[in-house]
Short mmCIF file of C-alpha atoms and ligand atoms in Angstrom, two decimals:
data_model
loop_
_atom_site.label_atom_id
_atom_site.label_comp_id
_atom_site.label_asym_id
_atom_site.label_seq_id
_atom_site.Cartn_x
_atom_site.Cartn_y
_atom_site.Cartn_z
CA MET A 192 37.15 4.68 68.78
CA SER A 193 35.86 1.09 68.72
CA LYS A 194 32.25 2.24 69.07
CA SER A 195 32.41 4.49 66.12
CA VAL A 196 34.21 1.96 63.92
CA SER A 197 31.50 -0.59 64.66
CA GLY A 198 28.88 2.08 63.89
CA ILE A 199 30.61 2.74 60.57
CA PHE A 200 30.65 -1.00 59.88
CA GLU A 201 26.89 -1.29 60.47
CA THR A 202 26.15 1.68 58.26
CA VAL A 203 28.31 0.41 55.40
CA PHE A 204 27.62 -3.33 55.60
CA GLY A 205 24.14 -3.36 57.15
CA ALA A 206 24.90 -5.72 60.07
CA ALA A 207 26.78 -5.63 63.36
CA PRO A 208 30.48 -6.60 63.26
CA GLU A 209 31.69 -9.81 64.83
CA LEU A 210 34.76 -8.21 66.42
CA CYS A 211 36.74 -4.99 66.75
CA ALA A 212 40.49 -4.54 67.05
CA PHE A 213 43.08 -1.78 67.25
CA ALA A 214 46.70 -1.44 66.14
CA PRO A 215 48.87 1.58 66.97
CA GLY A 216 51.25 3.67 64.91
CA ARG A 217 54.80 4.12 66.14
CA VAL A 218 57.45 6.72 66.67
CA ASN A 219 61.11 5.78 66.69
CA LEU A 220 63.20 7.48 69.39
CA ILE A 221 66.56 6.55 67.85
CA GLY A 222 68.13 3.84 65.66
CA GLU A 223 67.03 4.94 62.20
CA HIS A 224 67.70 2.96 59.02
CA THR A 225 69.44 0.30 61.08
CA ASP A 226 66.73 -2.37 61.00
CA TYR A 227 67.66 -3.65 57.55
CA ASN A 228 71.34 -3.47 58.45
CA GLY A 229 71.15 -5.96 61.30
CA GLY A 230 71.08 -3.23 63.94
CA ARG A 231 69.10 -1.88 66.85
CA VAL A 232 66.00 0.30 66.86
CA PHE A 233 64.25 1.98 69.76
CA PRO A 234 60.61 2.69 68.89
CA CYS A 235 57.45 3.20 70.97
CA ALA A 236 53.89 2.34 70.01
CA LEU A 237 51.56 5.33 70.04
CA GLY A 238 48.15 5.84 71.59
CA MET A 239 47.09 6.87 68.05
CA GLY A 240 46.40 4.16 65.53
CA ILE A 241 43.78 2.36 63.47
CA SER A 242 40.65 0.48 64.54
CA CYS A 243 38.89 -2.19 62.58
CA ALA A 244 35.43 -3.75 62.82
CA ALA A 245 35.00 -6.99 60.90
CA ARG A 246 32.72 -9.91 60.22
CA ALA A 247 33.34 -13.22 58.50
CA ARG A 248 31.25 -14.05 55.43
CA ASP A 249 29.87 -17.34 54.16
CA ASP A 250 31.20 -16.83 50.64
CA ARG A 251 34.69 -15.99 49.35
CA SER A 252 34.18 -12.21 48.99
CA LEU A 253 36.28 -9.60 50.72
CA ARG A 254 34.98 -6.08 51.20
CA PHE A 255 37.02 -3.23 52.63
CA TYR A 256 35.90 0.24 53.65
CA SER A 257 37.94 2.97 55.30
CA ALA A 258 36.30 5.97 56.93
CA ASN A 259 39.59 7.79 56.23
CA PHE A 260 39.13 7.38 52.48
CA PRO A 261 35.35 7.63 52.10
CA ASN A 262 35.57 8.73 48.47
CA LYS A 263 37.17 5.36 47.60
CA GLY A 264 33.93 3.63 48.64
CA VAL A 265 33.98 -0.12 49.23
CA THR A 266 36.76 -2.16 47.63
CA ALA A 267 35.42 -5.62 46.80
CA LEU A 268 37.29 -8.67 45.53
CA SER A 269 37.35 -12.44 45.80
CA LEU A 270 39.73 -14.63 47.76
CA ASP A 271 40.28 -16.38 44.43
CA ARG A 272 41.64 -13.21 42.79
CA LEU A 273 43.72 -11.42 45.38
CA GLU A 274 45.21 -8.57 43.42
CA THR A 275 46.41 -5.22 44.73
CA CYS A 276 44.75 -2.23 43.10
CA GLY A 277 46.84 0.85 43.87
CA SER A 278 44.81 2.14 46.82
CA TRP A 279 44.94 2.05 50.62
CA ALA A 280 43.21 -1.37 50.48
CA ASP A 281 46.43 -2.85 49.07
CA TYR A 282 47.75 -3.18 52.63
CA PRO A 283 45.02 -5.49 53.94
CA ILE A 284 44.97 -7.32 50.59
CA ALA A 285 48.75 -7.86 50.79
CA VAL A 286 48.42 -9.29 54.29
CA ILE A 287 45.70 -11.71 53.26
CA LYS A 288 47.89 -12.86 50.36
CA ALA A 289 50.83 -13.22 52.76
CA PHE A 290 49.02 -15.64 55.09
CA LYS A 291 49.60 -18.43 52.58
CA GLY A 292 53.35 -18.18 53.16
CA PHE A 293 52.74 -18.71 56.88
CA GLY A 294 50.78 -21.90 56.44
CA TYR A 295 47.30 -20.41 56.78
CA GLU A 296 44.71 -19.72 54.15
CA PRO A 297 41.38 -18.05 54.87
CA GLU A 298 38.69 -20.19 53.28
CA ARG A 299 35.89 -17.69 53.59
CA GLY A 300 35.80 -13.97 53.01
CA ALA A 301 35.02 -11.11 55.39
CA ASP A 302 33.88 -7.50 55.56
CA PHE A 303 36.13 -4.89 57.15
CA ALA A 304 35.65 -1.26 58.18
CA PHE A 305 38.65 0.81 59.27
CA LEU A 306 38.97 4.11 61.08
CA GLY A 307 42.25 5.71 62.08
CA ASP A 308 43.57 8.85 63.70
CA LEU A 309 47.13 8.63 62.36
CA PRO A 310 47.99 11.36 59.91
CA ASP A 311 48.51 9.82 56.47
CA GLY A 312 52.01 9.97 54.95
CA ALA A 313 53.49 11.41 58.16
CA GLY A 314 55.90 8.57 58.82
CA LEU A 315 54.04 7.33 61.89
CA SER A 316 53.51 3.91 60.34
CA SER A 317 49.88 3.92 59.36
CA SER A 318 50.77 1.21 56.82
CA ALA A 319 52.37 -1.06 59.40
CA ALA A 320 49.41 -0.51 61.74
CA LEU A 321 47.03 -1.51 58.95
CA GLU A 322 49.06 -4.63 58.20
CA VAL A 323 49.33 -5.80 61.80
CA LEU A 324 45.67 -5.01 62.37
CA THR A 325 44.54 -7.01 59.33
CA GLY A 326 46.67 -9.95 60.45
CA LEU A 327 45.20 -9.82 63.93
CA VAL A 328 41.61 -9.54 62.71
CA ILE A 329 41.95 -12.39 60.20
CA SER A 330 43.60 -14.60 62.83
CA ALA A 331 40.79 -13.86 65.29
CA LEU A 332 38.02 -14.42 62.73
CA TYR A 333 39.42 -17.76 61.56
CA GLY A 334 41.15 -19.07 64.65
CA PHE A 335 44.69 -18.87 63.20
CA LYS A 336 47.15 -19.15 66.04
CA MET A 337 49.58 -16.33 65.35
CA THR A 338 51.66 -14.68 68.07
CA ALA A 339 52.07 -10.89 68.12
CA GLN A 340 55.64 -11.31 66.89
CA GLU A 341 54.48 -13.50 64.00
CA LEU A 342 51.92 -10.86 63.05
CA ALA A 343 54.76 -8.34 62.83
CA VAL A 344 56.79 -10.62 60.56
CA LEU A 345 53.69 -11.34 58.45
CA GLY A 346 53.09 -7.60 58.00
CA GLN A 347 56.69 -6.96 57.00
CA PHE A 348 56.60 -9.88 54.55
CA ALA A 349 53.37 -8.52 53.02
CA GLU A 350 54.90 -5.08 52.59
CA ASN A 351 58.17 -6.40 51.10
CA ARG A 352 56.58 -8.90 48.77
CA PHE A 353 53.29 -7.35 47.69
CA ILE A 354 53.65 -3.60 48.27
CA GLY A 355 57.23 -3.44 47.02
CA VAL A 356 58.76 -1.49 49.92
CA ASN A 357 61.79 -3.33 51.19
CA CYS A 358 61.24 -2.14 54.78
CA GLY A 359 62.75 -3.63 57.92
CA ILE A 360 60.82 -5.07 60.85
CA MET A 361 60.72 -2.02 63.15
CA ASP A 362 57.31 -0.54 62.36
CA GLN A 363 55.33 -3.75 62.39
CA PHE A 364 57.16 -4.96 65.49
CA ALA A 365 56.39 -1.76 67.40
CA SER A 366 52.75 -1.87 66.37
CA ALA A 367 52.35 -5.51 67.38
CA MET A 368 54.52 -5.53 70.51
CA GLY A 369 54.20 -2.02 72.01
CA ARG A 370 53.83 -1.51 75.72
CA GLU A 371 52.37 1.49 77.55
CA ASN A 372 54.91 4.12 78.62
CA SER A 373 57.84 2.06 77.32
CA ALA A 374 60.16 2.14 74.37
CA ILE A 375 61.25 -1.18 72.83
CA LEU A 376 64.95 -1.81 72.31
CA LEU A 377 64.85 -4.32 69.48
CA ASP A 378 67.73 -6.18 67.89
CA SER A 379 66.50 -6.48 64.32
CA LEU A 380 68.77 -9.42 63.59
CA THR A 381 67.68 -11.78 66.36
CA LEU A 382 64.35 -10.08 67.21
CA SER A 383 65.38 -10.15 70.85
CA TYR A 384 63.98 -7.12 72.61
CA LYS A 385 63.51 -5.46 75.93
CA TYR A 386 61.16 -2.80 77.17
CA ALA A 387 62.58 0.42 78.59
CA PRO A 388 60.26 2.67 80.58
CA VAL A 389 60.29 6.30 79.48
CA PRO A 390 60.68 8.46 82.61
CA GLU A 391 57.64 10.42 83.80
CA GLU A 392 59.40 13.76 83.61
CA ALA A 393 59.83 13.50 79.84
CA ALA A 394 57.06 14.34 77.39
CA LEU A 395 57.16 13.04 73.84
CA VAL A 396 56.13 15.64 71.30
CA ILE A 397 55.75 14.84 67.62
CA ILE A 398 55.75 17.70 65.13
CA ASN A 399 54.44 16.94 61.68
CA SER A 400 56.16 18.97 58.96
CA GLY A 401 53.20 18.27 56.71
CA VAL A 402 55.64 17.25 53.96
CA LYS A 403 54.30 13.93 52.71
CA HIS A 404 56.96 11.33 52.32
CA SER A 405 55.57 10.24 48.97
CA LEU A 406 58.96 9.79 47.29
CA ALA A 407 60.01 7.70 50.20
CA SER A 408 59.50 4.18 48.88
CA SER A 409 61.83 4.40 45.89
CA ALA A 410 64.45 6.44 47.76
CA TYR A 411 64.14 3.99 50.67
CA ASN A 412 64.86 1.05 48.40
CA ASP A 413 67.84 3.01 46.97
CA ARG A 414 69.29 3.49 50.45
CA ARG A 415 68.89 -0.16 51.14
CA ARG A 416 70.73 -1.09 47.96
CA GLU A 417 73.55 1.34 48.76
CA CYS A 418 73.96 -0.34 52.16
CA GLU A 419 74.09 -3.74 50.46
CA THR A 420 76.82 -2.51 48.13
CA ALA A 421 78.76 -1.10 51.08
CA LEU A 422 78.46 -4.41 52.91
CA ALA A 423 79.66 -6.41 49.90
CA ASP A 424 82.66 -4.07 49.53
CA ILE A 425 83.63 -4.12 53.18
CA ASN A 426 83.47 -7.89 53.14
CA THR A 427 86.50 -7.89 50.85
CA ALA A 428 88.45 -6.55 53.87
CA ILE A 429 86.70 -7.98 56.95
CA LYS A 430 84.05 -10.64 57.37
CA ALA A 431 80.90 -8.82 58.46
CA PRO A 432 77.44 -10.44 58.30
CA SER A 433 75.78 -7.00 58.41
CA LEU A 434 76.90 -3.37 58.56
CA CYS A 435 75.70 -3.08 62.15
CA SER A 436 77.82 -6.05 63.19
CA LEU A 437 80.76 -3.63 62.91
CA ALA A 438 81.75 -1.45 65.83
CA PRO A 439 82.66 2.15 64.86
CA ASP A 440 86.41 1.54 65.28
CA GLN A 441 86.28 -1.54 63.04
CA PHE A 442 84.38 0.46 60.47
CA GLU A 443 86.99 3.22 60.54
CA ARG A 444 89.73 0.67 59.99
CA TYR A 445 88.11 -1.00 56.97
CA LYS A 446 85.86 1.69 55.47
CA ASP A 447 88.18 2.40 52.54
CA ALA A 448 87.21 -0.95 51.09
CA ILE A 449 83.87 0.71 50.27
CA LYS A 450 84.57 2.18 46.86
CA SER A 451 81.76 4.67 46.39
CA PRO A 452 81.91 7.70 48.72
CA VAL A 453 78.10 7.76 48.84
CA CYS A 454 77.90 4.12 49.95
CA GLN A 455 80.64 4.80 52.50
CA ARG A 456 78.58 7.60 54.04
CA ARG A 457 75.46 5.41 54.14
CA ALA A 458 77.43 2.68 55.90
CA LYS A 459 78.94 5.16 58.34
CA HIS A 460 75.47 6.28 59.34
CA ALA A 461 74.27 2.71 59.92
CA VAL A 462 77.30 1.74 62.03
CA TYR A 463 77.29 4.85 64.23
CA GLU A 464 73.51 4.99 64.52
CA ASN A 465 73.50 1.43 65.81
CA ALA A 466 76.06 2.41 68.45
CA ARG A 467 73.97 5.47 69.34
CA ALA A 468 70.84 3.35 69.83
CA TYR A 469 72.73 1.19 72.31
CA LEU A 470 74.06 4.19 74.23
CA ALA A 471 70.65 5.84 74.18
CA ALA A 472 69.02 2.80 75.76
CA GLN A 473 71.67 2.87 78.49
CA ALA A 474 71.14 6.60 79.03
CA LEU A 475 67.38 6.10 79.33
CA GLU A 476 67.86 3.27 81.77
CA SER A 477 70.02 5.43 84.01
CA GLY A 478 67.66 8.40 83.69
CA ASP A 479 70.25 10.49 81.86
CA LEU A 480 67.90 12.32 79.55
CA ASN A 481 70.47 14.97 78.62
CA SER A 482 72.77 12.35 77.10
CA PHE A 483 69.77 10.77 75.40
CA GLY A 484 68.96 14.14 73.87
CA GLU A 485 72.51 14.64 72.61
CA LEU A 486 72.40 11.27 70.90
CA MET A 487 69.12 12.28 69.23
CA MET A 488 70.84 15.38 67.86
CA SER A 489 73.80 13.39 66.49
CA SER A 490 71.33 10.98 64.93
CA HIS A 491 69.58 13.81 63.10
CA ILE A 492 72.84 15.27 61.83
CA SER A 493 73.92 11.88 60.53
CA LEU A 494 70.57 11.30 58.80
CA ARG A 495 70.84 14.78 57.28
CA ASP A 496 74.46 14.70 56.12
CA ASP A 497 75.44 11.05 55.67
CA TYR A 498 72.21 9.20 55.01
CA GLU A 499 70.58 12.17 53.25
CA VAL A 500 66.99 11.39 54.12
CA SER A 501 66.05 14.68 55.77
CA CYS A 502 64.60 17.79 54.13
CA ALA A 503 64.63 21.55 54.78
CA GLU A 504 61.44 21.44 56.84
CA LEU A 505 62.65 18.62 59.12
CA ASP A 506 66.05 20.28 59.54
CA PHE A 507 64.35 23.52 60.51
CA LEU A 508 62.12 21.79 63.07
CA ALA A 509 65.00 19.83 64.60
CA GLU A 510 67.31 22.84 64.77
CA ALA A 511 64.61 25.07 66.25
CA ALA A 512 63.97 22.42 68.91
CA TRP A 513 67.66 22.10 69.85
CA SER A 514 67.73 25.74 70.93
CA ALA A 515 64.29 25.75 72.59
CA GLU A 516 63.95 25.84 76.36
CA GLY A 517 63.22 22.56 78.13
CA VAL A 518 64.14 20.30 75.19
CA TYR A 519 66.41 17.30 75.86
CA GLY A 520 66.70 16.37 72.21
CA ALA A 521 64.98 16.28 68.83
CA ARG A 522 65.43 14.55 65.50
CA MET A 523 63.58 13.48 62.38
CA THR A 524 61.90 10.13 62.89
CA GLY A 525 61.00 7.28 60.55
CA GLY A 526 62.09 6.74 56.97
CA GLY A 527 62.44 10.46 56.21
CA PHE A 528 61.95 12.69 53.14
CA GLY A 529 59.20 14.46 55.09
CA GLY A 530 57.02 13.39 57.96
CA CYS A 531 57.73 14.21 61.58
CA THR A 532 60.29 15.12 64.17
CA VAL A 533 60.27 13.50 67.60
CA ASN A 534 61.10 15.75 70.54
CA LEU A 535 61.94 14.74 74.08
CA VAL A 536 60.85 17.64 76.24
CA LYS A 537 60.67 18.40 79.96
CA LYS A 538 57.03 17.83 80.85
CA ASP A 539 56.40 21.34 82.16
CA TYR A 540 57.81 22.91 79.03
CA ALA A 541 55.87 20.83 76.51
CA ASN A 542 52.98 23.23 75.88
CA ALA A 543 55.18 26.30 75.58
CA PHE A 544 57.53 24.36 73.28
CA ILE A 545 54.66 23.41 70.98
CA LYS A 546 53.49 27.01 70.80
CA THR A 547 56.94 28.39 70.02
CA ILE A 548 57.97 25.84 67.45
CA THR A 549 54.70 25.83 65.50
CA LYS A 550 54.83 29.64 65.34
CA LYS A 551 58.42 29.57 64.08
CA TYR A 552 57.41 27.03 61.45
CA ARG A 553 54.46 29.11 60.32
CA ASP A 554 56.67 32.21 60.07
CA ARG A 555 59.31 30.37 58.08
CA PHE A 556 57.23 28.18 55.72
CA GLY A 557 53.79 29.80 55.78
CA THR A 558 52.12 26.49 56.63
CA GLU A 559 50.92 24.84 59.83
CA ALA A 560 52.87 22.07 61.52
CA ALA A 561 50.55 19.83 63.55
CA ALA A 562 51.89 18.96 67.01
CA TYR A 563 50.96 15.92 69.07
CA ARG A 564 51.88 15.39 72.67
CA VAL A 565 51.75 11.64 72.47
CA LYS A 566 50.93 8.85 74.85
CA ILE A 567 53.03 5.73 74.50
CA GLY A 568 50.43 3.01 74.12
CA GLY A 569 50.17 -0.77 74.06
CA GLY A 570 50.47 -3.03 71.00
CA ALA A 571 47.77 -4.37 68.68
CA ARG A 572 44.82 -5.90 70.48
CA LEU A 573 41.24 -7.11 70.15
CA LEU A 574 38.78 -4.68 71.72
C1 LIG B 49 60.62 2.90 57.62
C2 LIG B 49 60.71 1.39 57.56
C3 LIG B 49 61.42 0.83 58.80
C4 LIG B 49 62.73 1.54 59.06
C5 LIG B 49 62.56 3.06 59.00
C6 LIG B 49 63.86 3.80 59.09
O1 LIG B 49 59.77 3.31 58.65
O2 LIG B 49 59.44 0.81 57.46
O3 LIG B 49 61.61 -0.55 58.66
O4 LIG B 49 63.73 1.11 58.18
O5 LIG B 49 61.90 3.48 57.82
O6 LIG B 49 64.46 3.59 60.32
#
């Protein structure tokens, strides 16, 4: 991909780029909506992602072009007037604004060309990939000494502050810190993490419902607020720094302190999902893929019934997978309200599974569900 992104750069900006870089998307195996509740997540970086070719300029202009949005043309602005403009370019712009808060300020501008193979709005973190990638490219162009982990935090800060989505750290962390063939068990509170190899006999299949999660940002922020209310309420009964600091039995004992039934269900999801992520990591470590699969199913049911972030299409895909041959487990993945399911499938069954489930989907909804048998890739890197 790097060759073609540099070719695109030359065509658009009339000179060769100075450097090329890549940042992957992510899929989360389990531990959903826990990362802003002080809990665990268990994502993998994908082989799919976004590439960037870039070159520093002598003046203070910034120019952005994406081969994925060719009709938007080149977005141009000055470092002296860094304002978001309601397009895809808001993500790199937000990151450049965010550098200030990390003690760095680019003094000169740059030209950027992007090219990605992540489906847009599918919940595979194209935004986080774009953020981490911009951070990496800017650091490399200007010699800023940022670690991969700092680039993840920078990306999250940019998204919270300048895009207005109050997301947790999972997506940016997975994109920055991914490792080939491994999932990352991350404690979102301390940012301590460990890699867990995904056994050879398991294939990861992502099925894209094609439902764009466009409502997601406002509903996401609502969920986050509901969790905050639940936490404040439960703190009248037991001192808990975060919802995920509570074990399920503690939660059961004190849950009635949460006044609103909706907030109580949101909190229940967070607490139990955090416990499931822990058990899932143990199951993976001991090669018990059947238990891992069962935890994935419970996770989906909880996201559907208690957290209410699924939709008819995702429920259909998950349920169809649960009864398909050779499937360990399946669930919706990411923020929800559309996007994808993640399926853990016996390797030899993966192709047949894809055929069956996409046919069922077509028969039921009359539209195509794209399927990707994904490689778990490494984190963001210069090419
Ligand atoms: C989005 C956010 C993440 C995380 C997930 C849900 O992807 O960006 O921080 O909260 O939703 O698990």
